[in-house]
Amino acid sequence: MNIGVLALQGDVREHLAALAESDVLARPIRRPEELVDVEALVIPGGESTAISNLAVSFGLLDPIRKRIADGMPVYGSCAGMILLAANVLDGRPDQESFQGIEMTVRRNAFGRQINSFEAAVAIDDISGGDFHAVFIRAPWVEEVGDEVRVLGRVKDGPAAGRIVAVRQGNLLATAFHPELTGDLRVHRYFVEMVRQAA
Ligand code: GLN
């Protein structure tokens, strides 16, 4: 199985490691030629404005949009979720998106006081109990289109009920970072999505 991790900025290494532990040899993707060789892509957490800028300069914006439109499975965490959203609130005006998921996300939504926090999230489709989810200047999802399945919401605390995991067809996004906590269930779920898409 050939999965790429978009390696322009962000926590690329952590996703490569999580995929390796899920028995997939994933590779970093920096150029359009490398994208051609993979059947699926992970967009890491980091800074969506920086990843957007670099995707434009590396000539990856349109090729990734096209692969997504053609059905390539993609998983985005945090900044990766923002980059998959059709609409972004509180983004930078020149910030681009790969599009794909019919949703509106709000960048840095959880606000200053809780810039970084942990919360329990239950995810439909994934058994084994709640996720101990880590949020770092995370977005949340404010609105979803008819084709989007809400997979997870924050269970308690001030952000209770906020949508933080969604899926639309072959596209998966989480506002939190499973790549940082050693819980491999989201990566394994994505690998299974890739297997089924193949
Ligand atoms: N706030 C970041 C952004 O706008 C996302 C943060 C993250 O990926 N941890 O892209």
Coordinates of N, CA and C and ligand atoms in Angstrom, one line a residue:
M1 N 0.8 -1.2 0.0 CA 0.0 0.0 0.0 C 0.9 1.2 0.0
N2 N 0.5 2.2 -0.8 CA 1.3 3.4 -1.0 C 0.6 4.6 -0.5
I3 N 1.0 5.0 0.7 CA 0.3 6.2 1.3 C 1.4 7.3 1.4
G4 N 1.1 8.5 1.0 CA 2.0 9.7 1.1 C 1.6 10.6 2.3
V5 N 2.5 11.3 2.9 CA 2.2 12.3 3.9 C 2.7 13.6 3.3
L6 N 1.8 14.6 3.1 CA 2.2 15.9 2.6 C 3.2 16.5 3.5
A7 N 4.4 16.7 2.9 CA 5.6 17.0 3.8 C 6.1 18.5 3.5
L8 N 5.2 19.4 3.5 CA 5.6 20.8 3.3 C 5.9 21.5 4.6
Q9 N 5.1 21.2 5.6 CA 5.2 21.8 6.9 C 4.4 21.0 7.9
G10 N 4.7 21.0 9.2 CA 3.9 20.4 10.2 C 4.4 19.1 10.7
D11 N 3.6 18.3 11.4 CA 4.1 17.1 12.1 C 4.0 15.9 11.2
V12 N 4.8 16.0 10.1 CA 5.0 15.0 9.1 C 5.5 13.7 9.7
R13 N 6.6 13.9 10.5 CA 7.3 12.7 11.0 C 6.4 11.8 11.9
E14 N 5.5 12.5 12.7 CA 4.6 11.8 13.6 C 3.6 11.0 12.8
H15 N 3.1 11.5 11.7 CA 2.2 10.7 10.8 C 2.9 9.6 10.2
L16 N 4.1 9.8 9.7 CA 4.9 8.7 9.1 C 5.1 7.6 10.1
A17 N 5.4 8.0 11.4 CA 5.6 7.0 12.4 C 4.3 6.2 12.7
A18 N 3.2 7.0 12.8 CA 1.9 6.3 13.1 C 1.5 5.4 12.0
L19 N 1.8 5.7 10.8 CA 1.4 4.8 9.7 C 2.3 3.6 9.7
A20 N 3.6 3.8 10.0 CA 4.6 2.7 10.1 C 4.1 1.7 11.1
E21 N 3.6 2.2 12.3 CA 3.1 1.4 13.3 C 1.8 0.7 12.9
S22 N 1.1 1.3 11.9 CA -0.1 0.6 11.4 C 0.3 -0.3 10.2
D23 N 1.6 -0.6 10.1 CA 2.1 -1.6 9.1 C 2.0 -1.0 7.7
V24 N 2.1 0.3 7.5 CA 2.2 0.9 6.2 C 3.5 1.7 6.1
L25 N 4.2 1.4 5.0 CA 5.4 2.2 4.7 C 5.0 3.5 4.0
A26 N 4.8 4.6 4.7 CA 4.3 5.8 4.0 C 5.6 6.6 3.7
R27 N 5.4 7.5 2.7 CA 6.5 8.3 2.2 C 6.1 9.8 2.2
P28 N 7.1 10.7 2.5 CA 6.8 12.1 2.4 C 6.7 12.6 1.0
I29 N 5.7 13.5 0.8 CA 5.4 14.0 -0.6 C 5.7 15.5 -0.6
R30 N 6.6 15.9 -1.5 CA 6.9 17.3 -1.6 C 6.7 17.8 -3.1
R31 N 6.6 16.9 -4.0 CA 6.5 17.4 -5.4 C 5.4 16.6 -6.2
P32 N 4.9 17.3 -7.2 CA 3.8 16.6 -8.0 C 4.2 15.2 -8.5
E33 N 5.5 15.0 -8.9 CA 5.9 13.7 -9.4 C 5.8 12.7 -8.3
E34 N 6.0 13.1 -7.1 CA 5.8 12.1 -6.0 C 4.4 11.7 -5.7
L35 N 3.5 12.7 -5.9 CA 2.1 12.5 -5.7 C 1.5 11.4 -6.6
V36 N 2.0 11.3 -7.8 CA 1.5 10.4 -8.8 C 1.7 8.9 -8.3
D37 N 2.7 8.7 -7.5 CA 3.0 7.3 -7.0 C 2.2 6.8 -5.8
V38 N 1.4 7.7 -5.2 CA 0.7 7.3 -4.0 C -0.8 7.1 -4.3
E39 N -1.4 6.2 -3.5 CA -2.8 6.0 -3.7 C -3.7 6.7 -2.7
A40 N -3.0 7.3 -1.7 CA -3.7 8.0 -0.7 C -2.8 9.0 0.0
L41 N -3.3 10.0 0.7 CA -2.5 11.1 1.2 C -3.0 11.4 2.6
V42 N -2.0 11.8 3.5 CA -2.3 12.3 4.8 C -1.8 13.8 4.8
I43 N -2.7 14.7 5.3 CA -2.3 16.1 5.4 C -2.1 16.3 6.9
P44 N -0.9 16.7 7.3 CA -0.6 16.7 8.8 C -1.1 18.0 9.5
G45 N -1.0 18.0 10.8 CA -1.2 19.2 11.5 C -0.1 20.1 11.4
G46 N -0.3 21.4 11.6 CA 0.8 22.4 11.4 C 0.1 23.7 11.3
E47 N 0.4 24.4 10.3 CA -0.2 25.7 10.1 C -0.7 25.8 8.6
S48 N -2.1 25.9 8.6 CA -2.7 25.7 7.3 C -2.3 26.8 6.3
T49 N -2.0 28.0 6.8 CA -1.6 29.1 5.9 C -0.3 28.8 5.3
A50 N 0.6 28.3 6.1 CA 2.0 27.9 5.6 C 1.9 26.8 4.6
I51 N 1.1 25.7 4.9 CA 1.0 24.6 4.0 C 0.3 25.0 2.7
S52 N -0.7 25.9 2.8 CA -1.3 26.5 1.6 C -0.3 27.2 0.7
N53 N 0.5 28.1 1.3 CA 1.5 28.9 0.5 C 2.5 27.9 -0.1
L54 N 3.0 26.9 0.6 CA 4.0 26.0 0.1 C 3.4 25.1 -1.0
A55 N 2.1 24.7 -0.8 CA 1.5 23.9 -1.8 C 1.4 24.7 -3.1
V56 N 1.1 26.0 -3.1 CA 1.0 26.8 -4.3 C 2.4 26.8 -4.9
S57 N 3.5 27.2 -4.1 CA 4.8 27.3 -4.7 C 5.4 26.0 -5.2
F58 N 5.0 24.9 -4.6 CA 5.6 23.6 -5.0 C 4.7 23.0 -6.1
G59 N 3.7 23.7 -6.6 CA 2.9 23.2 -7.7 C 2.0 22.1 -7.3
L60 N 1.6 22.0 -6.0 CA 0.8 20.8 -5.6 C -0.6 21.1 -5.4
L61 N -1.0 22.4 -5.4 CA -2.4 22.7 -5.1 C -3.4 22.1 -6.1
D62 N -3.2 22.3 -7.4 CA -4.1 21.8 -8.3 C -4.0 20.3 -8.5
P63 N -2.8 19.7 -8.5 CA -2.7 18.2 -8.6 C -3.4 17.5 -7.4
I64 N -3.3 18.1 -6.2 CA -4.0 17.4 -5.1 C -5.5 17.6 -5.2
R65 N -5.9 18.8 -5.6 CA -7.4 19.0 -5.8 C -7.9 18.0 -6.8
K66 N -7.2 17.8 -7.9 CA -7.6 16.9 -8.9 C -7.7 15.5 -8.4
R67 N -6.7 15.0 -7.7 CA -6.7 13.7 -7.2 C -7.9 13.5 -6.2
I68 N -8.2 14.5 -5.4 CA -9.3 14.4 -4.5 C -10.6 14.3 -5.3
A69 N -10.7 15.1 -6.3 CA -11.9 15.1 -7.1 C -12.1 13.7 -7.8
D70 N -10.9 13.0 -8.1 CA -11.0 11.7 -8.7 C -11.1 10.6 -7.7
G71 N -11.3 10.9 -6.4 CA -11.6 9.9 -5.4 C -10.4 9.4 -4.5
M72 N -9.3 10.0 -4.6 CA -8.1 9.6 -3.7 C -8.5 9.7 -2.3
P73 N -8.3 8.7 -1.4 CA -8.5 8.8 0.0 C -7.5 9.8 0.6
V74 N -8.0 10.7 1.5 CA -7.2 11.7 2.2 C -7.6 11.7 3.6
Y75 N -6.7 11.8 4.5 CA -7.0 12.1 5.9 C -6.2 13.3 6.3
G76 N -7.0 14.3 6.9 CA -6.3 15.5 7.4 C -6.5 15.7 8.9
S77 N -5.5 16.0 9.6 CA -5.6 16.3 11.0 C -5.3 17.7 11.3
C78 N -6.2 18.4 12.0 CA -6.1 19.8 12.4 C -5.9 20.7 11.2
A79 N -4.7 21.2 11.0 CA -4.4 22.1 9.8 C -4.9 21.3 8.5
G80 N -4.7 20.0 8.5 CA -5.1 19.1 7.4 C -6.7 19.2 7.3
M81 N -7.4 19.3 8.4 CA -8.8 19.4 8.3 C -9.2 20.7 7.6
I82 N -8.5 21.8 8.0 CA -8.8 23.1 7.4 C -8.6 23.0 5.9
L83 N -7.5 22.4 5.5 CA -7.1 22.3 4.1 C -8.1 21.5 3.3
L84 N -8.9 20.6 4.0 CA -9.9 19.8 3.2 C -11.2 20.5 3.1
A85 N -11.4 21.6 3.9 CA -12.7 22.2 4.0 C -13.1 23.1 2.8
A86 N -14.3 23.0 2.4 CA -14.8 23.8 1.3 C -14.8 25.3 1.7
N87 N -15.1 25.5 3.0 CA -15.2 26.9 3.5 C -14.4 27.0 4.8
V88 N -13.6 28.1 4.9 CA -12.9 28.4 6.1 C -13.2 29.7 6.7
L89 N -13.6 29.7 8.0 CA -13.8 31.0 8.7 C -12.6 31.4 9.4
D90 N -12.3 32.7 9.6 CA -11.1 33.2 10.3 C -9.8 32.7 9.6
G91 N -9.9 32.4 8.4 CA -8.7 32.1 7.6 C -8.0 33.4 7.2
R92 N -6.8 33.2 6.6 CA -6.2 34.4 5.9 C -6.9 34.5 4.6
P93 N -7.1 35.8 4.1 CA -7.8 35.9 2.8 C -7.2 35.2 1.7
D94 N -5.9 35.0 1.7 CA -5.2 34.4 0.5 C -5.0 32.9 0.8
Q95 N -5.6 32.4 1.8 CA -5.4 31.0 2.1 C -6.2 30.1 1.2
E96 N -5.5 29.1 0.6 CA -6.2 28.2 -0.3 C -6.6 26.9 0.4
S97 N -7.5 26.2 -0.2 CA -7.9 24.9 0.3 C -7.8 23.8 -0.8
F98 N -7.6 22.6 -0.4 CA -7.7 21.5 -1.4 C -9.1 21.1 -1.7
Q99 N -10.1 21.7 -1.0 CA -11.5 21.4 -1.1 C -11.8 20.0 -0.8
G100 N -12.9 19.5 -1.1 CA -13.2 18.1 -0.9 C -14.3 17.9 0.1
I101 N -14.2 18.3 1.3 CA -15.3 18.1 2.3 C -16.2 19.3 2.3
E102 N -17.5 19.0 2.1 CA -18.5 20.0 2.1 C -18.8 20.5 3.6
M103 N -17.9 21.3 4.1 CA -18.1 21.7 5.5 C -17.5 23.1 5.6
T104 N -18.0 23.8 6.7 CA -17.4 25.1 7.1 C -16.6 24.9 8.4
V105 N -15.3 25.2 8.4 CA -14.6 25.0 9.6 C -14.1 26.4 10.1
R106 N -14.0 26.6 11.4 CA -13.5 27.8 11.9 C -12.1 27.6 12.5
R107 N -11.2 28.3 11.9 CA -9.8 28.2 12.3 C -9.6 28.7 13.7
N108 N -8.7 28.1 14.5 CA -8.4 28.5 15.9 C -9.6 28.7 16.7
A109 N -10.6 27.9 16.5 CA -12.0 28.1 17.0 C -12.1 28.1 18.5
F110 N -11.2 27.3 19.2 CA -11.5 27.0 20.6 C -11.0 28.2 21.4
G111 N -10.3 29.2 20.8 CA -10.0 30.4 21.5 C -8.8 30.4 22.4
R112 N -8.4 31.6 22.8 CA -7.2 31.8 23.5 C -7.0 31.0 24.8
Q113 N -8.1 31.0 25.6 CA -8.0 30.4 26.9 C -7.7 28.9 26.8
I114 N -8.2 28.3 25.8 CA -8.0 26.9 25.6 C -7.3 26.6 24.3
N115 N -6.3 27.4 24.1 CA -5.4 27.2 22.9 C -5.1 25.8 22.7
S116 N -4.8 25.1 23.8 CA -4.3 23.7 23.7 C -5.0 23.0 24.8
F117 N -5.7 21.9 24.5 CA -6.4 21.2 25.6 C -6.6 19.7 25.2
E118 N -7.0 19.0 26.1 CA -7.3 17.6 25.9 C -8.8 17.3 26.2
A119 N -9.4 16.4 25.5 CA -10.8 16.1 25.8 C -11.2 14.8 25.3
A120 N -12.2 14.2 25.8 CA -12.7 12.9 25.3 C -13.5 13.1 24.1
V121 N -13.3 12.2 23.1 CA -14.1 12.2 21.9 C -14.5 10.8 21.6
A122 N -15.8 10.6 21.3 CA -16.2 9.2 20.9 C -16.3 9.3 19.4
I123 N -15.8 8.3 18.7 CA -15.9 8.3 17.2 C -16.7 7.2 16.7
D124 N -17.8 7.5 16.0 CA -18.6 6.4 15.4 C -17.7 5.7 14.4
D125 N -17.9 4.4 14.3 CA -17.1 3.5 13.4 C -15.9 3.0 14.0
I126 N -15.4 3.6 15.1 CA -14.2 3.1 15.8 C -14.5 2.7 17.2
S127 N -14.3 1.4 17.4 CA -14.6 0.8 18.7 C -13.4 1.0 19.6
G128 N -13.6 0.6 20.9 CA -12.4 0.6 21.8 C -12.5 1.7 22.8
G129 N -13.6 2.5 22.8 CA -13.7 3.5 23.8 C -13.4 4.9 23.3
D130 N -13.5 5.9 24.2 CA -13.3 7.3 23.8 C -11.8 7.5 23.4
F131 N -11.6 8.5 22.5 CA -10.3 9.0 22.2 C -9.9 10.0 23.2
H132 N -8.7 9.9 23.7 CA -8.1 11.0 24.5 C -7.5 11.9 23.5
A133 N -8.3 13.0 23.1 CA -8.0 13.8 21.9 C -7.2 15.0 22.4
V134 N -6.1 15.3 21.6 CA -5.3 16.5 21.9 C -5.6 17.6 20.8
F135 N -6.0 18.8 21.3 CA -6.3 19.9 20.4 C -5.3 21.0 20.6
I136 N -4.7 21.4 19.5 CA -3.7 22.5 19.5 C -4.1 23.6 18.5
R137 N -4.5 24.7 19.1 CA -5.0 25.8 18.2 C -5.9 25.2 17.1
A138 N -6.8 24.4 17.5 CA -7.6 23.5 16.6 C -8.8 24.3 16.0
P139 N -9.2 23.8 14.8 CA -10.5 24.3 14.3 C -11.6 23.4 14.8
W140 N -12.9 23.9 14.6 CA -14.0 23.0 14.8 C -14.8 23.1 13.5
V141 N -15.8 22.2 13.4 CA -16.6 22.2 12.2 C -17.9 22.9 12.6
E142 N -18.3 23.9 11.8 CA -19.5 24.7 12.2 C -20.7 24.2 11.4
E143 N -20.5 23.7 10.2 CA -21.6 23.3 9.3 C -21.1 22.2 8.4
V144 N -22.0 21.2 8.2 CA -21.7 20.2 7.2 C -22.8 20.0 6.1
G145 N -22.3 19.6 5.0 CA -23.3 19.4 3.9 C -23.9 18.0 4.0
D146 N -24.9 17.7 3.2 CA -25.7 16.5 3.2 C -24.8 15.2 3.1
E147 N -23.7 15.3 2.4 CA -22.9 14.1 2.1 C -21.9 13.8 3.2
V148 N -21.9 14.7 4.2 CA -20.8 14.6 5.3 C -21.4 13.9 6.5
R149 N -20.7 12.9 7.0 CA -21.1 12.2 8.2 C -20.3 12.8 9.4
V150 N -21.0 13.2 10.4 CA -20.3 13.6 11.6 C -19.9 12.4 12.4
L151 N -18.6 12.2 12.6 CA -18.1 11.0 13.3 C -17.8 11.2 14.7
G152 N -17.5 12.5 15.1 CA -17.2 12.7 16.5 C -17.4 14.1 17.0
R153 N -17.7 14.2 18.3 CA -17.9 15.5 18.9 C -17.2 15.5 20.2
V154 N -16.8 16.7 20.7 CA -16.2 16.8 22.0 C -17.3 16.4 23.1
K155 N -16.9 15.5 24.0 CA -17.9 15.0 24.9 C -18.3 15.9 26.1
D156 N -17.3 16.6 26.7 CA -17.6 17.4 27.8 C -16.7 18.7 27.9
G157 N -16.9 19.5 28.9 CA -16.1 20.7 29.0 C -16.7 21.8 28.2
P158 N -16.1 23.0 28.2 CA -16.6 24.2 27.6 C -17.0 24.0 26.1
A159 N -16.3 23.1 25.4 CA -16.5 22.9 24.0 C -17.4 21.7 23.7
A160 N -18.1 21.2 24.7 CA -18.9 20.0 24.5 C -19.8 20.1 23.3
G161 N -19.9 19.1 22.5 CA -20.9 19.1 21.4 C -20.2 19.6 20.1
R162 N -19.1 20.2 20.2 CA -18.5 20.7 18.9 C -18.0 19.5 18.0
I163 N -18.3 19.7 16.7 CA -17.9 18.6 15.8 C -16.4 18.6 15.5
V164 N -15.7 17.5 15.7 CA -14.3 17.4 15.6 C -13.8 16.2 14.7
A165 N -14.7 15.5 14.2 CA -14.3 14.4 13.3 C -15.4 14.2 12.3
V166 N -15.1 14.1 11.0 CA -16.0 14.0 9.9 C -15.5 13.1 8.8
R167 N -16.4 12.6 8.0 CA -16.0 11.8 6.9 C -17.0 12.1 5.7
Q168 N -16.4 12.3 4.6 CA -17.3 12.4 3.3 C -16.6 11.5 2.3
G169 N -17.3 10.3 2.0 CA -16.7 9.4 1.1 C -15.3 8.9 1.5
N170 N -14.3 9.2 0.6 CA -13.0 8.8 0.9 C -12.2 9.8 1.7
L171 N -12.8 10.8 2.2 CA -12.1 11.9 2.9 C -12.5 11.9 4.4
L172 N -11.4 11.9 5.2 CA -11.6 11.8 6.6 C -10.8 13.0 7.3
A173 N -11.4 13.6 8.3 CA -10.7 14.8 8.9 C -11.0 14.8 10.4
T174 N -10.0 15.1 11.2 CA -10.1 15.3 12.6 C -9.5 16.6 13.0
A175 N -10.1 17.3 14.0 CA -9.6 18.5 14.5 C -8.4 18.3 15.5
F176 N -8.4 17.0 16.0 CA -7.3 16.7 16.9 C -6.2 15.9 16.3
H177 N -5.2 15.5 17.1 CA -4.0 15.0 16.5 C -3.7 13.5 17.1
P178 N -4.4 12.5 16.5 CA -4.1 11.2 17.0 C -2.6 10.8 16.7
E179 N -1.9 11.5 15.8 CA -0.5 11.1 15.6 C 0.4 11.5 16.8
L180 N -0.2 12.3 17.7 CA 0.7 12.7 18.8 C 0.5 11.9 20.1
T181 N -0.5 11.0 20.1 CA -0.9 10.3 21.3 C -0.6 8.8 21.3
G182 N -0.2 8.3 20.2 CA 0.2 6.9 20.2 C -1.1 6.0 20.1
D183 N -2.3 6.6 19.9 CA -3.5 5.8 19.7 C -3.6 5.7 18.2
L184 N -3.5 4.5 17.7 CA -3.4 4.3 16.3 C -4.7 4.0 15.6
R185 N -5.8 4.1 16.3 CA -7.1 3.7 15.8 C -7.6 4.5 14.6
V186 N -7.3 5.8 14.6 CA -7.7 6.6 13.5 C -6.9 6.3 12.2
H187 N -5.6 6.1 12.4 CA -4.7 5.8 11.3 C -5.1 4.4 10.7
R188 N -5.4 3.5 11.6 CA -5.8 2.1 11.2 C -7.1 2.2 10.4
Y189 N -8.0 3.0 10.9 CA -9.3 3.2 10.2 C -9.1 3.8 8.8
F190 N -8.2 4.8 8.7 CA -7.9 5.4 7.4 C -7.2 4.3 6.5
V191 N -6.3 3.5 7.0 CA -5.7 2.5 6.2 C -6.7 1.5 5.6
E192 N -7.7 1.2 6.5 CA -8.8 0.4 6.0 C -9.7 1.1 4.9
M193 N -9.9 2.4 5.1 CA -10.6 3.1 4.0 C -9.8 3.0 2.7
V194 N -8.5 3.1 2.8 CA -7.6 3.1 1.6 C -7.7 1.7 0.9
R195 N -7.7 0.7 1.8 CA -7.8 -0.7 1.3 C -9.1 -0.9 0.6
Q196 N -10.2 -0.4 1.2 CA -11.5 -0.5 0.5 C -11.7 0.3 -0.7
A197 N -11.0 1.4 -0.8 CA -11.1 2.2 -2.0 C -10.3 1.6 -3.2
A198 N -9.3 0.7 -2.8 CA -8.4 0.2 -3.9 C -9.1 -0.8 -4.8
Ligands
GLN1 N1 -4.2 26.8 13.9 C1 -3.6 26.0 12.8 C2 -4.0 26.5 11.4 O1 -4.7 27.4 11.3 C3 -3.8 24.6 13.0 C4 -3.1 24.0 14.2 C5 -2.7 22.6 14.1 O2 -2.6 22.0 13.1 N2 -2.3 22.1 15.3 O3 -3.6 25.9 10.5

